[in-house]
CSV table of N, CA, C and O in Angstrom, one decimal:
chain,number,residue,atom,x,y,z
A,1,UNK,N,0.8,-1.2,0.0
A,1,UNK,CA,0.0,0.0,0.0
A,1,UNK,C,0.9,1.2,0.0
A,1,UNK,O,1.8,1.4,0.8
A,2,UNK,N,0.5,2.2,-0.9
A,2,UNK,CA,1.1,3.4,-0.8
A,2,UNK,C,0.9,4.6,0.1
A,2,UNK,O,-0.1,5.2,0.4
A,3,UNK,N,2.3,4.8,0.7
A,3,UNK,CA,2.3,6.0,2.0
A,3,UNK,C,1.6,7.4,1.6
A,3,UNK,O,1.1,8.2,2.4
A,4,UNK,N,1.5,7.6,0.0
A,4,UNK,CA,0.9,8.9,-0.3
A,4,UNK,C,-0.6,9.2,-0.1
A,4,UNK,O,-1.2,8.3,0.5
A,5,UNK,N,-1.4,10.3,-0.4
A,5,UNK,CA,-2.7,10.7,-0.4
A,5,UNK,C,-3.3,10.2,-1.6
A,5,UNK,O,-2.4,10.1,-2.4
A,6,UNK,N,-4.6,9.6,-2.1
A,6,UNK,CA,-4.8,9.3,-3.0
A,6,UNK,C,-5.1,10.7,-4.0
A,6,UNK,O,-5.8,11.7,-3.7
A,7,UNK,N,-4.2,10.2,-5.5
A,7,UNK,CA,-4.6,11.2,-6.5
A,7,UNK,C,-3.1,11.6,-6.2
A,7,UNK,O,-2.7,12.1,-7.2
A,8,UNK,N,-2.2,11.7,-5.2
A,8,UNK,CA,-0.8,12.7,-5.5
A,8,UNK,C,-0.3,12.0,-6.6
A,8,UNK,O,-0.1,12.7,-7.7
A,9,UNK,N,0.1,10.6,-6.6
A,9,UNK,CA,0.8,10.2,-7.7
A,9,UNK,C,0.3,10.7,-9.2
A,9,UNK,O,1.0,11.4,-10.0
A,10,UNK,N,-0.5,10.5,-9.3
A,10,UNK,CA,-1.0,10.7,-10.6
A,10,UNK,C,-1.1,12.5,-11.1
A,10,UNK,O,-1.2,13.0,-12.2
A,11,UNK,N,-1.1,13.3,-9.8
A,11,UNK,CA,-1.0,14.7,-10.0
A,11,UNK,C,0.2,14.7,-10.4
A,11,UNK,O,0.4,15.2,-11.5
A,12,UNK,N,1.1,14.4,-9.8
A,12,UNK,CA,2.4,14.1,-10.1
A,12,UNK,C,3.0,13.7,-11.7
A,12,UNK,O,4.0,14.3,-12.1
A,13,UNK,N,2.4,13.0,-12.3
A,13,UNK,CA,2.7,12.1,-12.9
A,13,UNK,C,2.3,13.0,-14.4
A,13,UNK,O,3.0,13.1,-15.4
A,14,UNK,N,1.0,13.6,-14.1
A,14,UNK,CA,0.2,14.5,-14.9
A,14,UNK,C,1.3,15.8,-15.4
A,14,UNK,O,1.5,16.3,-16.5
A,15,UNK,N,2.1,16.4,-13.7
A,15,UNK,CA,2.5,17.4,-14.1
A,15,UNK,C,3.6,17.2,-14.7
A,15,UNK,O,3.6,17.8,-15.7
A,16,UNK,N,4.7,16.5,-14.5
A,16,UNK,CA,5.7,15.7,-15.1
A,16,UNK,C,5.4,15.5,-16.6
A,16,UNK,O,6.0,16.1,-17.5
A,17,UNK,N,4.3,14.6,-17.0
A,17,UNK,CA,4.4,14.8,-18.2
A,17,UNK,C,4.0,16.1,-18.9
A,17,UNK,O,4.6,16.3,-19.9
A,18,UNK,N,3.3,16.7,-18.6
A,18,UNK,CA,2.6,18.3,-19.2
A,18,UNK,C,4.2,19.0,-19.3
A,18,UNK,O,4.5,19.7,-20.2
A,19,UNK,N,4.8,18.9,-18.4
A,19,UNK,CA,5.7,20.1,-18.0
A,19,UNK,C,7.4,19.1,-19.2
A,19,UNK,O,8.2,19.8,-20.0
A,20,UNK,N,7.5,17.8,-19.1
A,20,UNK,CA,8.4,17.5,-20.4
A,20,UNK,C,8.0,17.4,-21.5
A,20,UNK,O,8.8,17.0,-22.3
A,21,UNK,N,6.6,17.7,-22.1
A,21,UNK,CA,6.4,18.1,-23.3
A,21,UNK,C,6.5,19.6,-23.4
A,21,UNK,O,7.0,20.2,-24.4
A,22,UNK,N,6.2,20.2,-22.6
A,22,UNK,CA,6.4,21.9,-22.9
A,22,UNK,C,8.0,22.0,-23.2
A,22,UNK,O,8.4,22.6,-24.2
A,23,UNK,N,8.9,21.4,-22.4
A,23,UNK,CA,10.4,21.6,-22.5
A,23,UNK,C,10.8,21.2,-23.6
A,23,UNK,O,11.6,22.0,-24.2
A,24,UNK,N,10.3,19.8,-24.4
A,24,UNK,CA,10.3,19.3,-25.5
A,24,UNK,C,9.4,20.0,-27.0
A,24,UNK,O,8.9,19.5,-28.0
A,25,UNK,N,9.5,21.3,-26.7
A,25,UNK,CA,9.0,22.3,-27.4
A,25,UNK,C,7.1,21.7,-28.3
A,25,UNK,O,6.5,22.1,-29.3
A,26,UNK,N,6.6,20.7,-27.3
A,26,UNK,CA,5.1,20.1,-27.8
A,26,UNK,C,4.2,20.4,-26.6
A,26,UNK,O,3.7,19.8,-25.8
A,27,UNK,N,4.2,22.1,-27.0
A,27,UNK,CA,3.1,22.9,-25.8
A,27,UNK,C,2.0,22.6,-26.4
A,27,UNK,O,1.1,23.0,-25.7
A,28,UNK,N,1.6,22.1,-27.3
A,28,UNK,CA,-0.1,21.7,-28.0
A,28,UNK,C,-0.2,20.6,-27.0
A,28,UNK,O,-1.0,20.8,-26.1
A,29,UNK,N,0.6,19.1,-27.2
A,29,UNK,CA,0.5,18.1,-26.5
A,29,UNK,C,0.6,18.3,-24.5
A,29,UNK,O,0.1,17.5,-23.7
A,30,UNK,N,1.3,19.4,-24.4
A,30,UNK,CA,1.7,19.4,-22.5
A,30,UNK,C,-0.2,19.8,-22.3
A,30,UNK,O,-0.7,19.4,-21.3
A,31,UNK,N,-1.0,20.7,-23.2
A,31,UNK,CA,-1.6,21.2,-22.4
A,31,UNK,C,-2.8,20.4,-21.7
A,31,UNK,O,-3.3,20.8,-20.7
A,32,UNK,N,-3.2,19.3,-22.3
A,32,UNK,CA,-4.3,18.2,-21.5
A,32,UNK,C,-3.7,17.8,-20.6
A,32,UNK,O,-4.2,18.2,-19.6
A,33,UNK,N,-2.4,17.0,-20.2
A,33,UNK,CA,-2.2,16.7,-18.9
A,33,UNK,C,-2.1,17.9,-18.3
A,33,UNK,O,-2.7,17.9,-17.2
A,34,UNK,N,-1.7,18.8,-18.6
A,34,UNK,CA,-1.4,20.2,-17.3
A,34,UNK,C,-3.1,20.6,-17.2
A,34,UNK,O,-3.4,21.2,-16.2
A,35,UNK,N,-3.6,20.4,-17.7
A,35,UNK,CA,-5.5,21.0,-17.4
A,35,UNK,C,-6.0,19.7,-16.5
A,35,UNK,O,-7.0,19.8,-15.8
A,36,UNK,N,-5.3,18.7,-16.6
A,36,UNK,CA,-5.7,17.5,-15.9
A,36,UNK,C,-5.7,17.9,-14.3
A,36,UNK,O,-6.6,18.0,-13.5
A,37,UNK,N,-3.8,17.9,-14.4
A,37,UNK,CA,-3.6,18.1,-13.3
A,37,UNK,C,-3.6,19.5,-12.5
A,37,UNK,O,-3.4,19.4,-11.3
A,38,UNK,N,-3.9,20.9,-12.9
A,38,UNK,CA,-4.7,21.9,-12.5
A,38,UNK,C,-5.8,21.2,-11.9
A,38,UNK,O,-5.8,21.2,-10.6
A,39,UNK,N,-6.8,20.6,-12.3
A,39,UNK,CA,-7.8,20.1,-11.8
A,39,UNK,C,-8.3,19.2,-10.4
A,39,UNK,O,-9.3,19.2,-9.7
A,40,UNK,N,-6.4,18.4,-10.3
A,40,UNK,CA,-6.5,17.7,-9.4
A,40,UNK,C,-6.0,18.3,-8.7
A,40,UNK,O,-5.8,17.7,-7.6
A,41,UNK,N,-5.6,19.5,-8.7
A,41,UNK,CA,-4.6,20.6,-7.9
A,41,UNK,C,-4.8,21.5,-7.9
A,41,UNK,O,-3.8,22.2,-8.2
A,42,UNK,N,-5.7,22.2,-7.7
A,42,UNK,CA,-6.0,23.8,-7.9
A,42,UNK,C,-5.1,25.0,-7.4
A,42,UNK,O,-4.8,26.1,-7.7
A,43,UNK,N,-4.8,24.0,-5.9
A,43,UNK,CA,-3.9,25.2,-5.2
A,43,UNK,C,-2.2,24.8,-5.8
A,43,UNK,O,-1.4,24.5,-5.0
A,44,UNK,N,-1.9,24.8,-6.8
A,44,UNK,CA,-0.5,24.2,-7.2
A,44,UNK,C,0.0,25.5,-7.9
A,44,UNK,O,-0.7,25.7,-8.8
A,45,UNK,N,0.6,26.0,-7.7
A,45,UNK,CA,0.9,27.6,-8.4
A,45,UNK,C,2.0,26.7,-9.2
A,45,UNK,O,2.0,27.3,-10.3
A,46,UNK,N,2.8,25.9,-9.3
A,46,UNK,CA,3.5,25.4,-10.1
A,46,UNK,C,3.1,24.6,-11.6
A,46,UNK,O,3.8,24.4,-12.6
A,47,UNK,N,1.6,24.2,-11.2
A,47,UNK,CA,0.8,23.7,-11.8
A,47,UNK,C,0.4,24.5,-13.2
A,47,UNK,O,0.5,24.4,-14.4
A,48,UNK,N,-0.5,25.5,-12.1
A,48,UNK,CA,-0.9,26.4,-13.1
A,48,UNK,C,-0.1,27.7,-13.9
A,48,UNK,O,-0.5,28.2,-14.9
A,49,UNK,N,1.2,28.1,-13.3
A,49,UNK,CA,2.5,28.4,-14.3
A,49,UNK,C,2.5,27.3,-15.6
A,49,UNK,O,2.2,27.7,-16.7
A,50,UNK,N,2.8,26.0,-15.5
A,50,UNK,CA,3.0,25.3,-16.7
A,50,UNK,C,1.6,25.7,-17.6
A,50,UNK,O,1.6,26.0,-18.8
A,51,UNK,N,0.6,25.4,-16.8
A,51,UNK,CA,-0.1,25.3,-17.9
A,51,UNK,C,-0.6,26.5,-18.2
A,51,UNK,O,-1.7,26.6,-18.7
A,52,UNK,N,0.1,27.8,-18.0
A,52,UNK,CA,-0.4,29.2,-18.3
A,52,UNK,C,0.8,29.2,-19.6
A,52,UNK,O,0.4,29.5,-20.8
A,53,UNK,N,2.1,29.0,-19.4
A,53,UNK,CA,3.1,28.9,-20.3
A,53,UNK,C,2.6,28.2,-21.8
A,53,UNK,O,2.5,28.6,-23.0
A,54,UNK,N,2.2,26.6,-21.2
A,54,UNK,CA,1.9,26.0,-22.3
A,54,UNK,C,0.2,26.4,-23.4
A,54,UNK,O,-0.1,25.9,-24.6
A,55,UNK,N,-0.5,27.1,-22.7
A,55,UNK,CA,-1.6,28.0,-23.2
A,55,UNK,C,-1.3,29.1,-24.0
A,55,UNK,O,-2.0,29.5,-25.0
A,56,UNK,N,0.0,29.8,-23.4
A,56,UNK,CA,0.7,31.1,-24.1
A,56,UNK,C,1.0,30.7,-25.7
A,56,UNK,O,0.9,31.2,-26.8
A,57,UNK,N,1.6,29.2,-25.2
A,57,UNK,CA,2.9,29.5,-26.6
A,57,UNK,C,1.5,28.3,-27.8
A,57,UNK,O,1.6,27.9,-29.0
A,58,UNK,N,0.7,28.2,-27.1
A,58,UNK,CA,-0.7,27.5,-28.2
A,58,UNK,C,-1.4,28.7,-28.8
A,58,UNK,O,-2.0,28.6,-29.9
A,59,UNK,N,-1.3,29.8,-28.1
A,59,UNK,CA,-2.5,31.2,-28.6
A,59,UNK,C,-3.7,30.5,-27.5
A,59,UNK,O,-4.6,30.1,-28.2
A,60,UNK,N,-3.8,30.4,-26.8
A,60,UNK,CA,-5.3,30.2,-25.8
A,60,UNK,C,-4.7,31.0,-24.9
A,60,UNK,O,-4.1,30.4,-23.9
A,61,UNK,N,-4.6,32.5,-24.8
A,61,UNK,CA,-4.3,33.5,-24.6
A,61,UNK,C,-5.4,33.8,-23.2
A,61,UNK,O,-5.2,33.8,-22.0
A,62,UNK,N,-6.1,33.8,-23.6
A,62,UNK,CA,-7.7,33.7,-22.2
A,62,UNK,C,-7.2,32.5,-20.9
A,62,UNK,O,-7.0,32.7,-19.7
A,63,UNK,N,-7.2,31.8,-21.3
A,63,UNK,CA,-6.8,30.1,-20.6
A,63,UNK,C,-5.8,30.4,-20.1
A,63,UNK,O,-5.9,30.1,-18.9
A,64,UNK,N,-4.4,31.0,-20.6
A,64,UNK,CA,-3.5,31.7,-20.1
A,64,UNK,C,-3.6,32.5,-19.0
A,64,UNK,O,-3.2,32.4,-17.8
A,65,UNK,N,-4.1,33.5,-19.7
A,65,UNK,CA,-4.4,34.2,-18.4
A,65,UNK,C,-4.8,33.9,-17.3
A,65,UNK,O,-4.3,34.2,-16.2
A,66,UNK,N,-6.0,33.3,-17.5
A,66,UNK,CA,-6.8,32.6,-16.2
A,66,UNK,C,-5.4,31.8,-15.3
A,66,UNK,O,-5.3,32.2,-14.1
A,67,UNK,N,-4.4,30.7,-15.8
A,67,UNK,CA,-3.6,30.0,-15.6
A,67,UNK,C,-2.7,31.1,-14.8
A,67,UNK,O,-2.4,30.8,-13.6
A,68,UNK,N,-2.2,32.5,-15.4
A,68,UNK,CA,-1.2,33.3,-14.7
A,68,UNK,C,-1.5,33.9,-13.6
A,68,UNK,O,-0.8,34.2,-12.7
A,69,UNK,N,-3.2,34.1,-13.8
A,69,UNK,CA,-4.0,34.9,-12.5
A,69,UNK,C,-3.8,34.2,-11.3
A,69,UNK,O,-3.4,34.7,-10.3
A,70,UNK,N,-4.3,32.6,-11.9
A,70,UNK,CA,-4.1,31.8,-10.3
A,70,UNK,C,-2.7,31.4,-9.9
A,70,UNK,O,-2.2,31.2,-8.8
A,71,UNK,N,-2.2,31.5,-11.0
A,71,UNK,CA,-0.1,31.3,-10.3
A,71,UNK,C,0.0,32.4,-9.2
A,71,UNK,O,0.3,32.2,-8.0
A,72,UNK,N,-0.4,33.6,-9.7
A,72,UNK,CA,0.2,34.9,-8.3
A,72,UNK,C,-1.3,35.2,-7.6
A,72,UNK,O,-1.4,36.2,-6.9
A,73,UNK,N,-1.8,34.8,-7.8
A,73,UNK,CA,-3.0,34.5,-6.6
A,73,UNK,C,-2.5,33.6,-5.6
A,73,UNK,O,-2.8,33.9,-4.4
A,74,UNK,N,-1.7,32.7,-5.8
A,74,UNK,CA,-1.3,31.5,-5.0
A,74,UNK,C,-0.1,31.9,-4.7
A,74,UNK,O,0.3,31.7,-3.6
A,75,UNK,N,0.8,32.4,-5.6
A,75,UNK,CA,2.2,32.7,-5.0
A,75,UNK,C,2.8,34.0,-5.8
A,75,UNK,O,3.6,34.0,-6.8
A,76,UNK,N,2.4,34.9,-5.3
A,76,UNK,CA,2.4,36.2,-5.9
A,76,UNK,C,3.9,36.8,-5.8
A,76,UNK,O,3.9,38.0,-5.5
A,77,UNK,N,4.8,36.4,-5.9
A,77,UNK,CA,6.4,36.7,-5.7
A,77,UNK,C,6.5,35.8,-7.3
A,77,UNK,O,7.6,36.0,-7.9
A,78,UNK,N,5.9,35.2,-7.8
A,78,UNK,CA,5.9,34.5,-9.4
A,78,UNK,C,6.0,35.5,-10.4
A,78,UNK,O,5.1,36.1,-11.0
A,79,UNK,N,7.5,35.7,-10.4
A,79,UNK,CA,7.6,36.8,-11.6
A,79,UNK,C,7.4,36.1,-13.5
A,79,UNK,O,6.8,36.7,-14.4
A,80,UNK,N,8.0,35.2,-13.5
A,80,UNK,CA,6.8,34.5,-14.8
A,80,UNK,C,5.4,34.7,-14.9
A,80,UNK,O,4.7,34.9,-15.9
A,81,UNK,N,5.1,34.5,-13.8
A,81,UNK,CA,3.1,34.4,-14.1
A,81,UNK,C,3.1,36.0,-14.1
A,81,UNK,O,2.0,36.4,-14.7
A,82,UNK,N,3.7,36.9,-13.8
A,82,UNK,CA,3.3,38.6,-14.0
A,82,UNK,C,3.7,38.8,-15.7
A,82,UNK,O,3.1,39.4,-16.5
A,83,UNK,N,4.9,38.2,-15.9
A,83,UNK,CA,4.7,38.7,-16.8
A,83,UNK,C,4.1,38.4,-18.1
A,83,UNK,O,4.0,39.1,-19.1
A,84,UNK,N,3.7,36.8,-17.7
A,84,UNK,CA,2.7,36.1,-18.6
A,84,UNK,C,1.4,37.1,-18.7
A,84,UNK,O,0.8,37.2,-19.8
A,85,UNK,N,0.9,37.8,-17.8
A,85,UNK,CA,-0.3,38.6,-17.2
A,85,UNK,C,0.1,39.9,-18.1
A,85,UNK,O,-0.9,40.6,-18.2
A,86,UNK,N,1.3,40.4,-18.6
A,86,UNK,CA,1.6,41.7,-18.9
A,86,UNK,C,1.5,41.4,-20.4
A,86,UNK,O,1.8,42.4,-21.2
């Protein structure tokens, strides 16, 4: 049996993959797992940075934003998510 909460692995697992396809320049493909795992994560400001990045460089410019808003809502010292916002 696993020592974790049910759902961390797979948040985990979600963001990992969203966040090595963004690196792997396939921000079309990162952005369903990162909406996945936003979902299972809402309070994840790391979360929602990837998937405000990976919304930017698709043109879902709105989605984005929503994505950058809750990065420094959650951790407002996120100088990426301001300037994704700018």
């Amino acid at each position: 049996m696993s020592d974790q909460p049910t759902g961390v692995g797979s948040i985990y697992e979600l963001f990992r993959e969203g966040s090595g396809l963004l690196d792997d320049g396939e921000a079309a493909a990162a952005v369903e797992p990162l909406r996945a795992a936003a979902a299972l994560a809402p309070d994840s400001a790391a979360v929602h940075e990837a998937l405000g990045r990976a919304c930017f460089a698709t043109s879902r410019i709105r989605e984005a934003r929503c994505a950058f808003a809750r990065t420094v809502e959650l951790d407002p010292s996120n100088a990426y998510a301001h300037y994704g916002l700018g």
